PDB file of C-alpha atoms in Angstrom:
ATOM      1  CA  UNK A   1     -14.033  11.782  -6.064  1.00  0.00           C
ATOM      2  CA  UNK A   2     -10.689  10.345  -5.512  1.00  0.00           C
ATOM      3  CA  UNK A   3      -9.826   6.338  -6.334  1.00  0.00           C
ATOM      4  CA  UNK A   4      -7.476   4.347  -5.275  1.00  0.00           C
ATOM      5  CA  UNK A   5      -6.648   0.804  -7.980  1.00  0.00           C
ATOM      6  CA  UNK A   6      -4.270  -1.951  -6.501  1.00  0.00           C
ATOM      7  CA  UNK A   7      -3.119  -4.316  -8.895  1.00  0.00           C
ATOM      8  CA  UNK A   8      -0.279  -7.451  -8.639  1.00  0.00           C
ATOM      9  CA  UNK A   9      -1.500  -9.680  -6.137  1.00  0.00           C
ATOM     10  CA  UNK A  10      -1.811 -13.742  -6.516  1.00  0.00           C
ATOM     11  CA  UNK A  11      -0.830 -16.810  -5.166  1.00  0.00           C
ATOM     12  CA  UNK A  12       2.945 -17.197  -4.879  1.00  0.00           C
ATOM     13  CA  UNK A  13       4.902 -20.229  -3.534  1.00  0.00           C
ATOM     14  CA  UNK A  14       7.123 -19.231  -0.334  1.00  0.00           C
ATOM     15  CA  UNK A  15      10.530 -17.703  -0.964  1.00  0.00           C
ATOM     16  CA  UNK A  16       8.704 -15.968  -4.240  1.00  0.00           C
ATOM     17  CA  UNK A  17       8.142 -12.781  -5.152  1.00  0.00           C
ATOM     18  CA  UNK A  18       5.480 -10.349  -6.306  1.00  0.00           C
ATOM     19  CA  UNK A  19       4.764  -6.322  -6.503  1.00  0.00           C
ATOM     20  CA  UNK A  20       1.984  -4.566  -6.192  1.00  0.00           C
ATOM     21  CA  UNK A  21       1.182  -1.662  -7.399  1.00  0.00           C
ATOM     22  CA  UNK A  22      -1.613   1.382  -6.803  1.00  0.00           C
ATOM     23  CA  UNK A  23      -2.733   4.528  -8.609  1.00  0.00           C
ATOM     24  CA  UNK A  24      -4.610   6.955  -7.450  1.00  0.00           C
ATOM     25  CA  UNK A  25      -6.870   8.819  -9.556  1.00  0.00           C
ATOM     26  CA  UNK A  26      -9.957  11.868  -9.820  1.00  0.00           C
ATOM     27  CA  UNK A  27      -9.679  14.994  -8.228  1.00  0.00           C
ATOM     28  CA  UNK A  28      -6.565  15.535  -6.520  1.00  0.00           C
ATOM     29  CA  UNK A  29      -4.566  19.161  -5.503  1.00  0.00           C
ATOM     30  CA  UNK A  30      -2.192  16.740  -3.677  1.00  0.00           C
ATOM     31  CA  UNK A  31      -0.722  13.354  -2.198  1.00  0.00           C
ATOM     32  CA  UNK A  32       1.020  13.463   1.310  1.00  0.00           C
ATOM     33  CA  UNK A  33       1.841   9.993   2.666  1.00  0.00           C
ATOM     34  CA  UNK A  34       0.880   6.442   0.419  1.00  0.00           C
ATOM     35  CA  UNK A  35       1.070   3.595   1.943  1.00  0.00           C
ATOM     36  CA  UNK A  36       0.221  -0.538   2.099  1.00  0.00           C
ATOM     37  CA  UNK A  37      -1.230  -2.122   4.733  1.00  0.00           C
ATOM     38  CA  UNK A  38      -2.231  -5.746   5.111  1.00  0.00           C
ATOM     39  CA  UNK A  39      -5.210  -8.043   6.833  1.00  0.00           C
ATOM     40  CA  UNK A  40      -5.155 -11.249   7.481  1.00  0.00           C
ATOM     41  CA  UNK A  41      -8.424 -13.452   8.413  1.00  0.00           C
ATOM     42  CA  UNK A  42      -8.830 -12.627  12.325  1.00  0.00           C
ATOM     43  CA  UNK A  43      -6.501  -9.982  12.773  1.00  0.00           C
ATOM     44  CA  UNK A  44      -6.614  -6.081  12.423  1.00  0.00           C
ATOM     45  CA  UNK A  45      -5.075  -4.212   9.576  1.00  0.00           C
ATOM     46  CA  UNK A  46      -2.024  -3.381  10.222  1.00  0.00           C
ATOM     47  CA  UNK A  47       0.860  -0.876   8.054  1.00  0.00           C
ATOM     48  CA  UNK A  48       3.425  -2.976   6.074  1.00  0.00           C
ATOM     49  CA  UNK A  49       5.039   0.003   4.414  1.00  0.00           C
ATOM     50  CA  UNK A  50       4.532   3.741   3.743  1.00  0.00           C
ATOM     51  CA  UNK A  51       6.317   6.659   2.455  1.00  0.00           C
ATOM     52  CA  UNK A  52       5.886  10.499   2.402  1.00  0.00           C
ATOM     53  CA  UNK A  53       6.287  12.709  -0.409  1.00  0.00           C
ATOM     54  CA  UNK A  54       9.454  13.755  -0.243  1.00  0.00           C
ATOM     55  CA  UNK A  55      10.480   9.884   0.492  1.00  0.00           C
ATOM     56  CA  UNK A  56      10.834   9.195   4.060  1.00  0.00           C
ATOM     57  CA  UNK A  57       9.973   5.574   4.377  1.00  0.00           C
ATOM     58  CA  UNK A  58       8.936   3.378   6.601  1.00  0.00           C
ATOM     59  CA  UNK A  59       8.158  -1.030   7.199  1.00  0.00           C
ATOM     60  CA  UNK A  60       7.034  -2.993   9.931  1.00  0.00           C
ATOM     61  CA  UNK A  61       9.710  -5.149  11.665  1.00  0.00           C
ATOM     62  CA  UNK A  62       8.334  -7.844  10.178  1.00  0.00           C
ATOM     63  CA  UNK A  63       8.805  -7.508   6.542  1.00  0.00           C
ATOM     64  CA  UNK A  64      12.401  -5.063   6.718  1.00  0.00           C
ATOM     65  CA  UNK A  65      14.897  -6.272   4.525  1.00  0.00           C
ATOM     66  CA  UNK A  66      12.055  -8.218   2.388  1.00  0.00           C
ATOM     67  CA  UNK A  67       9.836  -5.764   0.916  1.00  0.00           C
ATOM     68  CA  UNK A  68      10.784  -2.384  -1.123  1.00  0.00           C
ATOM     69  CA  UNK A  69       8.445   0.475  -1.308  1.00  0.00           C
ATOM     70  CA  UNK A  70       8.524   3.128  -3.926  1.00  0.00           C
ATOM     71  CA  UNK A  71       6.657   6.125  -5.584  1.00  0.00           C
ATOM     72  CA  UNK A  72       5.970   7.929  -8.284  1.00  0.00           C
ATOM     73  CA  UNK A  73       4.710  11.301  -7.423  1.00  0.00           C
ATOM     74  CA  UNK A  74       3.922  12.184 -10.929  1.00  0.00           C
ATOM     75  CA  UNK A  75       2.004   9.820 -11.612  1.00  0.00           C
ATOM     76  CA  UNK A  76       0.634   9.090  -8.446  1.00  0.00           C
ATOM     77  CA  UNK A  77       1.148   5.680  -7.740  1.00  0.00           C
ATOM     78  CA  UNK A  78       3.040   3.536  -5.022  1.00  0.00           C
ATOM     79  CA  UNK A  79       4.328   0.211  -5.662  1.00  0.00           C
ATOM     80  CA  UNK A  80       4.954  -2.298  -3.113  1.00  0.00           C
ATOM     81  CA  UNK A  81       7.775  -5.536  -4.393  1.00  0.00           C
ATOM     82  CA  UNK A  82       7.929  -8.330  -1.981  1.00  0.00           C
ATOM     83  CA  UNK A  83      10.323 -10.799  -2.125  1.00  0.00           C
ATOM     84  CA  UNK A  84      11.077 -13.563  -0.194  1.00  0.00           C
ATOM     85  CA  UNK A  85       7.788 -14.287   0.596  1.00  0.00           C
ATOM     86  CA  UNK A  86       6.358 -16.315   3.807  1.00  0.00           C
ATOM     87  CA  UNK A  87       2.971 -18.062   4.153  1.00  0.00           C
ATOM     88  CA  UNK A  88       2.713 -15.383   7.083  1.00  0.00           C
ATOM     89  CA  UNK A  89       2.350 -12.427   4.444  1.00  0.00           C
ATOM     90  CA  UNK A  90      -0.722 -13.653   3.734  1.00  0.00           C
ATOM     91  CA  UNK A  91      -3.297 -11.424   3.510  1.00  0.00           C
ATOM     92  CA  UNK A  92      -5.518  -8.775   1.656  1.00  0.00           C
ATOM     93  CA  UNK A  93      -3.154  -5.993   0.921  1.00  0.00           C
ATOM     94  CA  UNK A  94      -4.964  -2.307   1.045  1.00  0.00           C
ATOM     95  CA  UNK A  95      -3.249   0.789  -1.020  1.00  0.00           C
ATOM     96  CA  UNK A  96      -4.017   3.821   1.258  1.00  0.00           C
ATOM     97  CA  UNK A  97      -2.935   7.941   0.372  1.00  0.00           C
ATOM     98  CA  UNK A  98      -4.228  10.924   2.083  1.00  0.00           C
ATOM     99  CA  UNK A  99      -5.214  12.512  -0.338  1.00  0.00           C
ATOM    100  CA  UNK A 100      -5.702  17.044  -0.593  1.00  0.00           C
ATOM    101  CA  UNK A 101      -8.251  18.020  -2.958  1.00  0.00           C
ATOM    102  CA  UNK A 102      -7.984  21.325  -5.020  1.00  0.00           C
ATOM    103  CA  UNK A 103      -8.856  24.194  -3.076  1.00  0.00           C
ATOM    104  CA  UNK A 104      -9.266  22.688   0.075  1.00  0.00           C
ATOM    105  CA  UNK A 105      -6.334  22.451   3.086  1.00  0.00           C
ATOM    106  CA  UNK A 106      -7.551  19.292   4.532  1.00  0.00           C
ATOM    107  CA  UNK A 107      -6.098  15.914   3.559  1.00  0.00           C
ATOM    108  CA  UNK A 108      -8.280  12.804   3.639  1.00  0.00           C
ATOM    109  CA  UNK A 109      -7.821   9.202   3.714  1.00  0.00           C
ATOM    110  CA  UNK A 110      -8.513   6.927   0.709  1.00  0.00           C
ATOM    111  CA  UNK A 111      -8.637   3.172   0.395  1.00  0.00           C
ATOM    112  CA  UNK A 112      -8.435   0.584  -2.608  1.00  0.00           C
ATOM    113  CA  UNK A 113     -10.446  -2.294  -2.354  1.00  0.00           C
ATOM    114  CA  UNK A 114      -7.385  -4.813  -1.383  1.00  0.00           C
ATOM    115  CA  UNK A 115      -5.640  -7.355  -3.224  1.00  0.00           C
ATOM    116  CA  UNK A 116      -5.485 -10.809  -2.535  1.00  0.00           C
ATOM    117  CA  UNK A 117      -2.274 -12.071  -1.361  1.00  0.00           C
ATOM    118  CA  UNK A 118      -1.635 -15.864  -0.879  1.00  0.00           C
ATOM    119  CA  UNK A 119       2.072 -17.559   0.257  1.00  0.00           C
ATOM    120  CA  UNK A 120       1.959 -21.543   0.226  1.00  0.00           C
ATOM    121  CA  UNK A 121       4.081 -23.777   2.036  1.00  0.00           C
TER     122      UNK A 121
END
């Protein structure tokens, strides 16, 4: 069994700041790509950031420049800090990994159970 704990979210005023972070825990051989995505009420989830594990990164358009992903492959967490903040970012942020257990060559997709994230105007 492999589970995925997101931590760090909150209500933040806009132009503020907050990070989230995720660790991934259980049974794991091995962690490919980690990622955040986001979902607000209404709309479909959608990536904010990811990153591989030898560190090739990627954001949507809409938060470049603003938010700073990072990992610890050790450990086996990812971390999310978002600064200047917009009531837009608001949403339930989801910690995702695909994940390879030990002995198998398949990698599978895990979830946390989101974070809150609230920006006011």
């Amino acid at each position: 069994q492999v589970q995925l704990v997101e931590s760090g979210g909150g209500l933040v005023q806009a132009g503020g700041s907050l990070r989230l972070s995720c660790v991934a825990s259980g049974v794991i051989g091995s962690i490919n790509s980690m990622g955040w995505y986001r979902q607000a009420p209404g709309k479909q989830r959608e990536l904010v950031a990811g990153i591989t594990s030898s560190g090739s990164i990627n954001y949507a358009d809409s938060v470049k420049g603003r938010f700073t992903i990072s990992r610890d492959n050790a450990k086996n967490t990812v971390s999310l800090e978002m600064n200047s903040l917009k009531p837009e970012d608001t949403a339930v942020y989801y910690c995702n990994a695909d994940v390879r257990r030990p002995g198998s060559i398949r990698y599978y997709s895990y979830w946390g159970q989101g974070t809150q994230v609230t920006v006011s105007s």
